[in-house]
């Protein structure tokens, strides 16, 4: 009864041992101070928890001692030898619990045992802590034995050590190596039969004294022969035996981690004991495991790694195999501010601000003095900005080579006809009909000092030729095009356009605030031949082109020239079969969400159109194949490991060939060359279509913008560094706050509780959308963006009592708060109506789902996140049409 209510011995052992190691003073005094400062609170909590178990252990001790005394009175006269053997068995039991410890770790554990024994005696002398309690119990037990012996009772009444209560904090006993048959019969064990175990700490001190001269001397030669590196390390630390920094921390951490796993397993066994358990009195055979190879690290690297682990609460919980996440870590203040922001947006909408009006002021026209905001791009950040920006206070001009917003997570579905690409797009003029203008063109330059943007207008002429569905015949408008118009500046600095070139003209736009949200392009130029032969999947034009190419591939594979029955000889039949399979083999490069979803959608598409007996292309059902090439070791690296493993399993079950740890070397018109990481062997695979979904690269305008900004503006991966208010550095203080950078182009470092160092925010639609809304609210509120942090300016008495200003002051937002990204989770579709969901609130994961339920949630979220109710109705209709009539394979 008491044992089931006491804390686990291994659990307390691990906690006390780790706390002891933190208290031990390393050689590096600065690092030790940092540890004690960071870990003081956590150590105090753990020691308080341990001391709170003293009362329960005292009751258990009294109960077990009474039982043991009754059993000892019935022992026979020859129990002296049995006592010695029981003591040896007790050592075997203690050693078998950590048989996984390597020779190196054993040496380190012996040092810990000696230090812990000294520390125990000191604590006992001062009469404090649970160690002193164990020492007192050991003294009481020893006193009872001496009294019984003095009274004339036979010595065989001594209680065997294997039957005594050994205490809850006998960590030194568990850290000793397992005893062998030779060790149990030689040395001090055979000559000190009168010194028996009298408690956990006394046992540790006794074993240390007995083995200091015999065991270490006898085993030192064997250890040197088996592991020279360990012997050298122990010899190098002999000058300062009490300094733990001389030890190999890496090997110790490995042994400690394994011991934590063993302790966790023992705790589970104690919590759920089996119905029938037979306790064997024979010591289990010692486990033999290979020694962990020592990692060649410097002393500072080993110490820093150890200190990093024990000085951070999150890392400490991970080391104990515990979840560091808690609902208390959710940023509730951010959630509250987002809710109040939504109320503010509704109030602005009701006032007519988004329509260029102010009903409260009785104004049906926009302000006369408005700041001009030039917005470059029509992606997620731009779409969110246009939806929330007040056209009553701002003059908004949008510049983009395309006139619509596209719901990019569903591009894979549009590429195979699950939904139509027009169902997930919305014209930017429809998003907010009250913006001042939309200019269809490409930003090619910027004059930061003069606050002017150069735009090359689109020709707006129909593309010549018929669409063939190949990657190089018709370039996407979002891909960098050659600037055909030569820009000529006159003497007064104005632009003169050369009309001899056939592309559109070049114009200049003045701005007060420039918002750069141009997104990124595909980074296919990093692989030979990929730019000219790979299909991309970033725009609606990309999905349309890929859909046409897939239909053409099926038609090419159905032609008579690749059918076996047209050829008489066997060799030609084999060649025709291989050519047919090549034409319908598709390779997807990249194991992120885009690559995984496209692989799943292709599997669904081929499963439908090639099915028997009513499939349109059932003649090639045994020839179609999909290959996923990924350079990493796991799919979906942004998701949890278990979800990535489930994605891999699901794709393999559908017949998708997944190549992990594989690099793409070259892409040809009808082949790819791949090679495994760390190997010089390359493999050439013939195929028909290659899709690039592996990475992003900055567009040319970003390079032009960085050339006008200071060197501090250059961020990682060609991105632009921004501060918490999404402002980039400028050449002078007067220009600061005039340029905002949003979305995939912005490089904003953020650090959470679970990160060891700040990292840039991911290039996802969630980040871009939240940044666009944040920038719109700051400009709507009228913050002075030149100040740091931005503040509300001084206004007249009439404007001081406006509803918006009063609400901001009531919320304490006289100074603009910085941007905080609030992640709501990750979604991915893997085919066969199965999806993966990682639901989060900020940095705290709530739960993970996979399967049919996750698929329903995936569709619900994607339907709710559509740009408008029109898009929601169209998407729902497309899903119903696909389920009822199948995917449309018409090529237009």
XYZ file of C-alpha atoms in Angstrom, residues 16-17 19-25 36 43 47 51 110-135 169 171-172 201-202 204-205 208 212 242:
49
model
C 18.061 14.763 -7.152
C 20.965 13.760 -9.378
C 19.827 19.098 -9.127
C 23.103 17.950 -7.573
C 24.939 18.327 -10.863
C 23.591 21.828 -11.276
C 24.797 22.824 -7.804
C 28.291 21.389 -8.356
C 30.569 24.287 -9.238
C 22.378 28.912 -10.630
C 15.709 23.215 -8.209
C 13.714 19.665 -3.644
C 11.067 16.730 1.045
C 31.667 6.542 -9.441
C 32.850 10.122 -9.120
C 29.245 11.213 -8.497
C 28.880 8.456 -5.875
C 31.944 9.628 -3.957
C 30.887 13.272 -4.126
C 27.327 12.432 -3.156
C 28.506 10.401 -0.144
C 30.558 13.331 1.097
C 27.633 15.655 0.526
C 25.326 13.249 2.376
C 27.534 13.181 5.443
C 27.656 16.975 5.489
C 23.886 17.261 5.266
C 23.451 14.653 7.956
C 25.781 16.577 10.227
C 23.607 19.621 9.944
C 20.448 17.617 10.432
C 18.626 18.819 7.320
C 17.036 17.314 4.213
C 15.997 13.842 3.287
C 19.619 12.682 3.162
C 19.966 13.469 6.859
C 16.781 11.533 7.503
C 18.193 8.480 5.715
C 21.438 8.798 7.680
C 16.890 8.948 -2.861
C 20.723 7.587 -6.444
C 24.349 6.657 -5.819
C 23.146 6.412 1.957
C 25.065 4.183 4.345
C 26.569 4.049 -0.820
C 29.259 5.094 1.652
C 32.489 3.359 -1.875
C 37.908 2.249 -3.586
C 36.305 17.032 -8.094
